[in-house]
Short mmCIF file of C-alpha atoms and ligand atoms in Angstrom, two decimals:
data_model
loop_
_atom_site.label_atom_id
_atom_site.label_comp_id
_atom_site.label_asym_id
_atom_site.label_seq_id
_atom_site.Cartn_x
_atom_site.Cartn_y
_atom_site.Cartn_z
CA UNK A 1 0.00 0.00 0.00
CA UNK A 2 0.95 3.40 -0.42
CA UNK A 3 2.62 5.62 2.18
CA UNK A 4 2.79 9.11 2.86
CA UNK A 5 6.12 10.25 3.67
CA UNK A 6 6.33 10.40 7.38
CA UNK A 7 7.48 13.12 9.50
CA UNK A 8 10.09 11.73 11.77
CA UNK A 9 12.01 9.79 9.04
CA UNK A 10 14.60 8.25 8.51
CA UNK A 11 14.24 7.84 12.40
CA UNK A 12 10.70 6.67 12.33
CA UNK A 13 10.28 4.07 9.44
CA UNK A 14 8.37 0.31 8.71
CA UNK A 15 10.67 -2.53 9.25
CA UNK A 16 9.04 -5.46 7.72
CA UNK A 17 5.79 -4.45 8.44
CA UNK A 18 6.06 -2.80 11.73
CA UNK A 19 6.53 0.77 12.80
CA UNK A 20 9.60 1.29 14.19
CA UNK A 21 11.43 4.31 15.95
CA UNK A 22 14.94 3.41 15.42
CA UNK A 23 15.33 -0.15 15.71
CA UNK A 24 12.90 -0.69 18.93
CA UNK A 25 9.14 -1.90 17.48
CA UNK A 26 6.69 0.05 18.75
CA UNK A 27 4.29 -2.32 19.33
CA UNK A 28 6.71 -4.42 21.31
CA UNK A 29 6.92 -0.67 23.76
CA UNK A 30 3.14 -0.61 23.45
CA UNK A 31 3.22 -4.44 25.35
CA UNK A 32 5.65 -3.85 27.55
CA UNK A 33 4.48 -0.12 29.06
CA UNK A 34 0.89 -0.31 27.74
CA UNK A 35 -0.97 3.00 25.86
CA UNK A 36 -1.18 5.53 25.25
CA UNK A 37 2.80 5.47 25.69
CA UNK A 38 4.96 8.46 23.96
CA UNK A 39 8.22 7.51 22.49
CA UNK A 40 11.01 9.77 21.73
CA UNK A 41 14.25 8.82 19.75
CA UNK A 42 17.38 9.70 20.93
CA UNK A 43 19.03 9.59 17.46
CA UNK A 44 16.34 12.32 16.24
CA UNK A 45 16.66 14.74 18.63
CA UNK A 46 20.80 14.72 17.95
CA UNK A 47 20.40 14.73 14.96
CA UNK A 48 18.02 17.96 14.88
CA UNK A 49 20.72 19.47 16.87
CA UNK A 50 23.24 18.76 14.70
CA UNK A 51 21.61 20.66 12.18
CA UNK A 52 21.96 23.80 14.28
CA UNK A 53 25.49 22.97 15.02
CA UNK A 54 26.62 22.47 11.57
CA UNK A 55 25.03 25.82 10.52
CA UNK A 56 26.61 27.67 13.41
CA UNK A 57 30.25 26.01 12.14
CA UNK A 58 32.74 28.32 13.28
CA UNK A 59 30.64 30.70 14.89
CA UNK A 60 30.47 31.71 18.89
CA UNK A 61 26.83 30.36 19.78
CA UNK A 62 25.04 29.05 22.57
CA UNK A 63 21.93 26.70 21.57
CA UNK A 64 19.54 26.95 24.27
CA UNK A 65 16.90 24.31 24.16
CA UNK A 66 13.19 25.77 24.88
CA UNK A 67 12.26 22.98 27.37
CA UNK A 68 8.91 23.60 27.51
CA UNK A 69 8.51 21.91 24.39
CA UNK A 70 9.16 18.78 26.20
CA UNK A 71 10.82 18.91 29.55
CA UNK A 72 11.29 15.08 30.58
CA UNK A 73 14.16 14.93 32.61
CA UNK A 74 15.91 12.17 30.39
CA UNK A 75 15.70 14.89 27.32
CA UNK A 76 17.20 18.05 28.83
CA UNK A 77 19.72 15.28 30.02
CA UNK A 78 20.37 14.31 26.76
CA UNK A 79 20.73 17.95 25.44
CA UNK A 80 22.80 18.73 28.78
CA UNK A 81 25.54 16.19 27.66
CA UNK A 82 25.28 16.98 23.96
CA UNK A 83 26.23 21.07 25.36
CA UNK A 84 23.35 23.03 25.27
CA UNK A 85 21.82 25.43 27.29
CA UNK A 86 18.18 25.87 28.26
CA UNK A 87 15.52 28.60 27.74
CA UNK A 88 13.18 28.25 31.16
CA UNK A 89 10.01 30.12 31.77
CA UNK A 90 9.70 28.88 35.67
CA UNK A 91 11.03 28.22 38.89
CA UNK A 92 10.27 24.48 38.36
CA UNK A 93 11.60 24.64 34.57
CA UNK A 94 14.87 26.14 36.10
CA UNK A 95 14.78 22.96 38.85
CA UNK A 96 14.55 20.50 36.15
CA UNK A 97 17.48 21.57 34.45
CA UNK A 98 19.79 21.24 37.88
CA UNK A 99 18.13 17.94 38.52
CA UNK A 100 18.84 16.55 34.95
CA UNK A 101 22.66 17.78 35.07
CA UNK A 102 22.14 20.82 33.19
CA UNK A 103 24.58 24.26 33.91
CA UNK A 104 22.76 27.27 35.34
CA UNK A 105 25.48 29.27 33.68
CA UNK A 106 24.17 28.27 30.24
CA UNK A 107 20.39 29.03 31.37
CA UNK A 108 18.29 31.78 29.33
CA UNK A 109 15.05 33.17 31.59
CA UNK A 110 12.26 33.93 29.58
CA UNK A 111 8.47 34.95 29.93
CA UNK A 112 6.21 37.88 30.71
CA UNK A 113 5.37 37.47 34.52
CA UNK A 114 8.40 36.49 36.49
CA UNK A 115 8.01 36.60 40.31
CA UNK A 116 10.28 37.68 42.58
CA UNK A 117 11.11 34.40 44.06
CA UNK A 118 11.58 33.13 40.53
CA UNK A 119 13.93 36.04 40.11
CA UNK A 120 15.79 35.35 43.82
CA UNK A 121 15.91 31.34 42.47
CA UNK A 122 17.72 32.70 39.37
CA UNK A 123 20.37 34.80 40.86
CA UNK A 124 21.23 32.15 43.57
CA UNK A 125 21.64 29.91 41.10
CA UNK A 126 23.94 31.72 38.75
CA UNK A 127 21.84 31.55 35.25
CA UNK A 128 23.41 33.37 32.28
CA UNK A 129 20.74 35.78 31.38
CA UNK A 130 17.35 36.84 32.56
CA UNK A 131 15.25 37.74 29.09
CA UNK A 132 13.06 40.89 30.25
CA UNK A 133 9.79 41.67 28.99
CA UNK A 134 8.65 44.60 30.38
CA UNK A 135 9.78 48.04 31.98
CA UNK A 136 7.91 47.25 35.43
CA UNK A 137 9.48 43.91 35.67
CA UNK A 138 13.29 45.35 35.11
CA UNK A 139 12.48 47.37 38.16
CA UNK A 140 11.69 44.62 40.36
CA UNK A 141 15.02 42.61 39.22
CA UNK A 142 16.98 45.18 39.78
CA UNK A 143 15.52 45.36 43.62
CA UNK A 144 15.34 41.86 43.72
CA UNK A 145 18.73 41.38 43.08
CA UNK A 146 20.17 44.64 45.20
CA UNK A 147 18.33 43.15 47.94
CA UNK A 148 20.69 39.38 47.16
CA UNK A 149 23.91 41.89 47.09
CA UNK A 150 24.04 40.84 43.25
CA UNK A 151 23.43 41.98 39.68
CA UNK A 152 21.08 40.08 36.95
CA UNK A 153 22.55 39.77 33.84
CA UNK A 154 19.97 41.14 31.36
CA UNK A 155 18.68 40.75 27.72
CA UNK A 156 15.40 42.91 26.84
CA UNK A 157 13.06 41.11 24.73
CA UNK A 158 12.00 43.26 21.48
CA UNK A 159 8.69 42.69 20.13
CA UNK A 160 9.84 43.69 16.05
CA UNK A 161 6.48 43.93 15.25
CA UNK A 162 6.64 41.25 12.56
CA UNK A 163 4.24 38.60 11.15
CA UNK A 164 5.75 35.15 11.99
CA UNK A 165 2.67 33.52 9.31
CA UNK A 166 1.88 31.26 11.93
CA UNK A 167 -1.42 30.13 14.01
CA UNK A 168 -2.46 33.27 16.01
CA UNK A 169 -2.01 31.81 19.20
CA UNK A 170 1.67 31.26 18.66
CA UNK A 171 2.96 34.37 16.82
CA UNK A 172 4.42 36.38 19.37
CA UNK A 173 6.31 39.29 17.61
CA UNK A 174 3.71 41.44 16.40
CA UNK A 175 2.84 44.46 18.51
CA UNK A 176 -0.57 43.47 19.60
CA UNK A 177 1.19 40.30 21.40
CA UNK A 178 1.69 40.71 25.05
CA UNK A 179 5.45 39.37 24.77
CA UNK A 180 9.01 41.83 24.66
CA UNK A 181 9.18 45.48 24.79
CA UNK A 182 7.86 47.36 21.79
CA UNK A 183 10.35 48.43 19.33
CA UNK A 184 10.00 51.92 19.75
CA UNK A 185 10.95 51.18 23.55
CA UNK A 186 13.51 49.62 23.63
CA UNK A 187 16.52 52.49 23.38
CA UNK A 188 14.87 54.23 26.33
CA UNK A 189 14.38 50.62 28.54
CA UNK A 190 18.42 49.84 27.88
CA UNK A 191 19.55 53.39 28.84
CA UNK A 192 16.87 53.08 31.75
CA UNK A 193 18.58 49.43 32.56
CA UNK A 194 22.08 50.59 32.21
CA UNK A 195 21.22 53.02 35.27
CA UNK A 196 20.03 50.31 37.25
CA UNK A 197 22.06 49.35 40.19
CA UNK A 198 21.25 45.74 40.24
CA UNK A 199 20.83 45.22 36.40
CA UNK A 200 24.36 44.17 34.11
CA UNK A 201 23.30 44.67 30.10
CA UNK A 202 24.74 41.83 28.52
CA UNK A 203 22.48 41.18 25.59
CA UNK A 204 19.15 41.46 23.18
CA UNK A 205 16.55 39.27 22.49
CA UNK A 206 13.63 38.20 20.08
CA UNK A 207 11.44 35.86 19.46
CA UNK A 208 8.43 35.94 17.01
CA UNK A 209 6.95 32.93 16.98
CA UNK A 210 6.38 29.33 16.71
CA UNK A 211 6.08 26.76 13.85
CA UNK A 212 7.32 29.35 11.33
CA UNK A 213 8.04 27.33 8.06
CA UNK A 214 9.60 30.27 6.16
CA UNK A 215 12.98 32.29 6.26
CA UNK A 216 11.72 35.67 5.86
CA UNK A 217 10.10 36.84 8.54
CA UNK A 218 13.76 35.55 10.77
CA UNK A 219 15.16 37.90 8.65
CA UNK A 220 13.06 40.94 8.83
CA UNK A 221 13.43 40.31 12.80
CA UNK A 222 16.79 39.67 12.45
CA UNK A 223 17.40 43.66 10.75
CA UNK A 224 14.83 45.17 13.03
CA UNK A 225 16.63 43.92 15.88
CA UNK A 226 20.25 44.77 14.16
CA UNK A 227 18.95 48.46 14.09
CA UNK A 228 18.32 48.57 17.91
CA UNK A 229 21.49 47.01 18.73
CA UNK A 230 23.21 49.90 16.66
CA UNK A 231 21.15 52.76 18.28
CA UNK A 232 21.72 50.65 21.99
CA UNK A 233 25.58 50.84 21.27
CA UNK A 234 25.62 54.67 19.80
CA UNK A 235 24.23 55.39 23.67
CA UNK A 236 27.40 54.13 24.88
CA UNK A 237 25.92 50.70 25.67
CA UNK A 238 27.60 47.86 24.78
CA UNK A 239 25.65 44.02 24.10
CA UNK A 240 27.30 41.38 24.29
CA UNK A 241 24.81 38.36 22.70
CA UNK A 242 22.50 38.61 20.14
CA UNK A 243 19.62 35.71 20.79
CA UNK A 244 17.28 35.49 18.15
CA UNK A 245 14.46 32.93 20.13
CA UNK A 246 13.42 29.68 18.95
CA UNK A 247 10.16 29.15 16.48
CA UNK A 248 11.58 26.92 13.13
CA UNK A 249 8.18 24.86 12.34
CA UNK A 250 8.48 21.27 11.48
CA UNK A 251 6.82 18.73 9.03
CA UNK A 252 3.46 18.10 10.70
CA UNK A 253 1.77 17.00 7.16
CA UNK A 254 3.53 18.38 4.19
CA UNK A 255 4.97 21.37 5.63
CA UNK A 256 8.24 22.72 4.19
CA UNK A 257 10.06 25.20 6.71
CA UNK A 258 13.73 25.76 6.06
CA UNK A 259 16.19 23.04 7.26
CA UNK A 260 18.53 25.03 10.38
CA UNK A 261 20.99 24.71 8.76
CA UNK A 262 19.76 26.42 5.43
CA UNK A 263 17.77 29.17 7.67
CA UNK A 264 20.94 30.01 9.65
CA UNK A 265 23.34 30.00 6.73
CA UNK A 266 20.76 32.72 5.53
CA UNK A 267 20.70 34.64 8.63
CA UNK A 268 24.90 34.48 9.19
CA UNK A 269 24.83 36.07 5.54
CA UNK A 270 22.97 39.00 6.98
CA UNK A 271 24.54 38.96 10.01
CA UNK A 272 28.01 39.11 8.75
CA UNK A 273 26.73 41.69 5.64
CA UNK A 274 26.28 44.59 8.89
CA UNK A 275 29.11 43.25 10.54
CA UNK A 276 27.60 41.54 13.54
CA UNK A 277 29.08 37.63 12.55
CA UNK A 278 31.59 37.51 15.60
CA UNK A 279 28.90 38.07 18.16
CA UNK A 280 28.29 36.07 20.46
CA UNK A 281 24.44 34.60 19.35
CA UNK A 282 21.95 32.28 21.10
CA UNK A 283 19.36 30.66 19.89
CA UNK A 284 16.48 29.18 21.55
CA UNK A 285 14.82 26.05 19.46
CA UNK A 286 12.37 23.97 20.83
CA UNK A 287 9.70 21.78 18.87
CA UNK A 288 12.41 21.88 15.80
CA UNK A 289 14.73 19.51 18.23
CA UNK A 290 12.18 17.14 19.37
CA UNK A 291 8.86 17.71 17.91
CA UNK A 292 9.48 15.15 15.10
CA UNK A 293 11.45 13.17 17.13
CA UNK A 294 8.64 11.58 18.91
CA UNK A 295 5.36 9.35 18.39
CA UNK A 296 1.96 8.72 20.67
CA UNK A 297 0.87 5.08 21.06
CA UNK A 298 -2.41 4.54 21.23
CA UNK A 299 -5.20 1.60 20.88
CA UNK A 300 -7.73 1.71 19.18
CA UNK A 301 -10.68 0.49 21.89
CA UNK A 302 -13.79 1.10 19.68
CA UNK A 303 -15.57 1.47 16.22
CA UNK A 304 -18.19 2.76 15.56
CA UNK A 305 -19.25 3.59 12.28
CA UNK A 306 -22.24 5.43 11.52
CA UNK A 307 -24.50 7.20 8.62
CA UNK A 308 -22.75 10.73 8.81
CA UNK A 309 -19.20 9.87 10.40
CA UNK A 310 -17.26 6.91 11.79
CA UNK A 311 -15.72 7.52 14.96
CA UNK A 312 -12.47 5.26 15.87
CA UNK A 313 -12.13 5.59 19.85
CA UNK A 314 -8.81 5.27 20.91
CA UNK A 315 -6.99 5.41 24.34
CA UNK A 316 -5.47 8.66 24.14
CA UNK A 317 -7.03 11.59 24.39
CA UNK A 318 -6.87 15.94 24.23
CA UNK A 319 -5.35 15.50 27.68
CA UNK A 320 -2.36 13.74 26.23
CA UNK A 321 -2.57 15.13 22.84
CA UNK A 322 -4.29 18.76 23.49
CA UNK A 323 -2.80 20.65 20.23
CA UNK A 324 -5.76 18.90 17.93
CA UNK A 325 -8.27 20.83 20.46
CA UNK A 326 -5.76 23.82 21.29
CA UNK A 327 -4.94 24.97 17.58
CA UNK A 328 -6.66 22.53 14.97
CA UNK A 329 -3.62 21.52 14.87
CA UNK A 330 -3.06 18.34 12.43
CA UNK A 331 -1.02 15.07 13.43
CA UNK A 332 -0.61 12.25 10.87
CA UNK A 333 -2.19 8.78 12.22
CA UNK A 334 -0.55 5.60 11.14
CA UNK A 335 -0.99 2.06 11.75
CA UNK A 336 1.72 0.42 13.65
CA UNK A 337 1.33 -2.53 11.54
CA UNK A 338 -0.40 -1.57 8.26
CA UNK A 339 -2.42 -4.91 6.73
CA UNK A 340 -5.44 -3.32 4.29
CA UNK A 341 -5.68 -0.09 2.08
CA UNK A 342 -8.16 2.57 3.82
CA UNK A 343 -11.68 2.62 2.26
CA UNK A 344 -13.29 4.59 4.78
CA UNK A 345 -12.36 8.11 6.43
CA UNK A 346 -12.32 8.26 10.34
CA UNK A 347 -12.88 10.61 13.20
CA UNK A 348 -10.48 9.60 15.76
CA UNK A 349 -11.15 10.79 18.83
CA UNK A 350 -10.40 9.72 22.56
CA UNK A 351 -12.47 9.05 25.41
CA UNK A 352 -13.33 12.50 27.14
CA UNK A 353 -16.37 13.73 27.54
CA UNK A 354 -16.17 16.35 25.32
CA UNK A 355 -16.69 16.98 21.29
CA UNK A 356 -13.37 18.66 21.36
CA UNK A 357 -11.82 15.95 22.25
CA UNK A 358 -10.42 14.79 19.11
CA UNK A 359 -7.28 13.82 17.39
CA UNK A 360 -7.76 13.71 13.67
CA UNK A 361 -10.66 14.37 11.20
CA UNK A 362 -11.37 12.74 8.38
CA UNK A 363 -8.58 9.97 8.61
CA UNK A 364 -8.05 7.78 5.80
CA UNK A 365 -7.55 4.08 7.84
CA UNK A 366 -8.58 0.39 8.32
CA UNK A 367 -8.84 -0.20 11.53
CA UNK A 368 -9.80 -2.66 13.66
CA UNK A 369 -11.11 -2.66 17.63
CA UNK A 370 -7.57 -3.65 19.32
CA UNK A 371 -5.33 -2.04 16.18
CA UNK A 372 -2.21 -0.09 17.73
CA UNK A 373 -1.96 3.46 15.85
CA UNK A 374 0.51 5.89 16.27
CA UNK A 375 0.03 10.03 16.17
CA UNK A 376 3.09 11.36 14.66
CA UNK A 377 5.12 14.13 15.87
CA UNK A 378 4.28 14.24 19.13
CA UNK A 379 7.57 15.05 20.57
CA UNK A 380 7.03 18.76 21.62
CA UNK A 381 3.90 20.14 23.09
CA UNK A 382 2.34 16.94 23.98
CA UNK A 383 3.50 15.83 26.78
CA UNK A 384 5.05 19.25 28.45
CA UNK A 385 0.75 20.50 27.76
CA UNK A 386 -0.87 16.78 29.11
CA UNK A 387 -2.97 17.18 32.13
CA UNK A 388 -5.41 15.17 34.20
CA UNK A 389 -8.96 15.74 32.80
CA UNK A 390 -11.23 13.42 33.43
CA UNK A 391 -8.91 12.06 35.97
CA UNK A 392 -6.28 10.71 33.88
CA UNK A 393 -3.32 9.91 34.33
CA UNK A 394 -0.34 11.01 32.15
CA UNK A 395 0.95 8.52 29.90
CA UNK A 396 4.52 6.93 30.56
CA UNK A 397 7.80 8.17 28.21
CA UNK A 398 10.16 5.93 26.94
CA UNK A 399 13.44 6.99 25.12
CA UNK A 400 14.93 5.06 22.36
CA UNK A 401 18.80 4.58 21.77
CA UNK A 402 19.53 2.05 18.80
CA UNK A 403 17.73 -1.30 19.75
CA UNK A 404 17.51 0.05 23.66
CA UNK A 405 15.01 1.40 25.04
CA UNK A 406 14.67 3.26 28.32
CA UNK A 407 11.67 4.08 30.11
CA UNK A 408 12.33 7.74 31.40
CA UNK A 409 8.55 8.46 33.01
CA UNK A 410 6.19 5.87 34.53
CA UNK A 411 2.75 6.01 33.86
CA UNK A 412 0.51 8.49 36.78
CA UNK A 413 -1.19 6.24 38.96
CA UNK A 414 -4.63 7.74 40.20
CA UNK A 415 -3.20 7.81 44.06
CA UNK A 416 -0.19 9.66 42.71
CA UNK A 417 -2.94 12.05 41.46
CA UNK A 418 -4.90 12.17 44.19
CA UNK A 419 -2.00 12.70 46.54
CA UNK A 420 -2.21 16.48 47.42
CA UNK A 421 -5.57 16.33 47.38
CA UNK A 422 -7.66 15.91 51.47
CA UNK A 423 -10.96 16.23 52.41
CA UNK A 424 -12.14 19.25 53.89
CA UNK A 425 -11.56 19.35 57.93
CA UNK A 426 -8.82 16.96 57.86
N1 LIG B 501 11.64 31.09 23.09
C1 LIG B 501 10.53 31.66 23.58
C2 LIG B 501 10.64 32.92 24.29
C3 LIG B 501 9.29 31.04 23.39
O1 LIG B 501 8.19 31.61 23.86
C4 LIG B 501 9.21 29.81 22.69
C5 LIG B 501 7.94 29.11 22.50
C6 LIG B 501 10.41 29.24 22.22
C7 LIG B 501 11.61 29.93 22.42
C8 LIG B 501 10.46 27.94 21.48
O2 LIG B 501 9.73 27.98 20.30
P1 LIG B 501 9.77 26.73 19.31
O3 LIG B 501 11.17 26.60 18.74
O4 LIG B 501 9.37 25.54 20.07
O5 LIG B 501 8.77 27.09 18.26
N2 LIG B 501 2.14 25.08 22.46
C9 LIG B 501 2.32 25.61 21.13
C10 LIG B 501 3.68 26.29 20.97
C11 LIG B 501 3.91 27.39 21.96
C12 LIG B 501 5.25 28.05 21.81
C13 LIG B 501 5.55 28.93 22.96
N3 LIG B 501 6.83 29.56 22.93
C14 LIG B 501 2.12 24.50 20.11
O6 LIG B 501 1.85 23.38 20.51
O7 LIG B 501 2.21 24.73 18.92
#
């Protein structure tokens, strides 16, 4: 039968009949930790990174890995040992980087509403840069710090005002967004930073959204932001690191965005055309390092056809899967082990009690009550956006390496769940 091509190769391929994520055989996973299981390869994710890297040859970067695109403690390992840093947006994001072995030195702070014990949990533990997104919140750094006897290093987020050509709840950059400092702004915030006593300048940030499949808005960013680092340094202030965010879409179905490499060889062009290549840059990727890098399991528990749709029930649902419901967002469904051609399109949906609760419309498949099916590129923003509805539990993670396979998160047992929960007047 025929094939699309899938998203995730050559990582994710059929081996005799049989999906497979490297060399482990996902159905053999699906036995041995039941579904709906995610499964990540190892090889994928290093291999997404070594994209970046060989773009960045010879350059002075820093690759900080958004972790909130999936923050399992056995991937920021992974990207700990491979050298990156990490772009946090939390207290307990900045915890899970220390636990896994990551540097704080090498950690980026990000996000529009950072408390003050966040900030105090920062400083302590010596992160490279706090990304500010407001005037109000340099302020309370600066005091925050002062009060610790220190100084936060400090990027300020610019909002270029430019139209990533994304899904409206994940463009970022335009000036209607609530994210980064305005472009018009940002001179005034640096010079108002500089005078700080508990604020260091060391560098400028952007990011302008997410799933981006095409090179040009990066680059419009890229000489918006170029123009403020010029005005920023004609005030006598100097930045050290130019970060330019994360947001390089990935295949979902089709879609073409710009290998890293390709994308940055286009933006060290311009960058080295005004004379900024020696910088110091960061970047701060997420779903392009692991989004395609990772499957859902699931089974398919019932059919049930019917005059204006079939529905295929399956075990997972929008609380392991939520960007369906979130953002119409689509995610190929295969067959683990493909047998007959699809004469029949499908709703498959999960098992909450809810209409939203759906993973794919209109699905081209054969299955059969008991049929294993996978839902492709589910390595970023599944599992770091599952949650508990309908009481739940979140499904177990297993990492691939070669043949191996390691089981990095158990499956949520209901007491686990119900653990900080008591009864009123106990
Ligand atoms: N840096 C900042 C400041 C960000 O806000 C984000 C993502 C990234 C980096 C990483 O972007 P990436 O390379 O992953 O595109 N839940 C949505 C995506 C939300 C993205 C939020 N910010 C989804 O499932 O599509």
């Amino acid at each position: 039968m025929i094939m699309k091509k899938l998203p995730g190769e050559p990582y994710l391929a059929y081996q005799n009949g049989e999906l497979c994520l490297e060399s482990a055989r996902l159905s053999e996973l699906a036995r041995t930790h039941g579904t709906p299981l995610f499964v990540y390869s190892q090889a994928a994710m290093l291999g997404a990174l070594a994209a970046y890297q060989r773009g960045f040859a010879g350059r002075q970067v820093q690759i900080c890995y958004a972790m909130k695109a999936n923050p399992a403690l056995g991937v920021i390992a992974l990207f700990a040992q491979a050298g990156c840093g990490f772009d946090v947006v939390s207290g307990g994001d900045l915890d899970r980087v220390l636990a896994a072995g990551g540097e704080a030195k090498k950690v980026i702070f990000s996000g529009v509403g950072k408390t003050r014990s966040e900030m105090r949990q920062g400083l302590q533990a010596g992160i490279g840069c706090f990304n500010v997104e407001s005037e109000a919140e340099l302020d309370v750094l600066s005091e925050v710090a002062c009060s610790l006897g220190l100084r936060a290093p400090v990027s300020i987020r610019v909002n270029p005002n430019v139209d990533p050509q994304t899904h409206p709840y994940i463009s970022t950059g335009l000036k209607d967004n609530k994210f980064g400092i305005a472009h018009e702004r940002v001179l005034p915030t640096y010079v108002h930073a500089a005078a700080l006593p508990g604020i260091r300048v060391v560098g400028i940030d952007c990011h302008i959204g997410s799933q981006i499949t095409q090179a040009e808005p990066y680059l419009e960013a890229m000489d918006r932001m170029l123009d403020l680092v010029d005005a920023v340094e004609a005030a006598g202030i100097s930045i050290e690191h130019l970060d330019f965010g994360g947001g390089l879409g990935i295949d979902y179905n089709g879609d073409t965005p710009p290998d890293a490499g390709q994308l940055w060889a286009a933006l060290l062009a311009k960058l080295d055309a005004r004379g900024f290549g020696q910088r110091q840059l960061m970047i701060e990727p997420g779903r392009s390092l692991v989004g395609n890098a990772g499957v859902c399991v699931t089974e398919v528990l019932y059919l049930k056809p019917g005059e204006q749709k079939n529905f295929c029930i399956v075990d997972a649902a929008m609380n392991d899967l939520p960007r369906p419901a979130m953002y119409q967002a689509y995610h190929q469904i295969v067959p683990l082990q493909p047998r007959a051609d699809a004469t029949q399109v499908w709703e498959v949906v999960g098992p909450i009690c809810e209409s939203g609760d759906w993973l794919g419309h209109d699905r081209a498949l054969a299955p059969r009550q008991g049929d294993l099916l996978a839902v492709l590129s589910a390595g970023a923003y599944c599992m770091s956006m599952a949650s508990n509805y309908n009481s739940r539990g979140r499904a177990p993670e297993v990492l691939v390496d070669g043949a191996q396979s390691h089981l990095i998160r158990r499956r949520e047992t209901i007491a686990e769940q119900m653990q900080q929960e008591q009864l009123p007047g106990h």
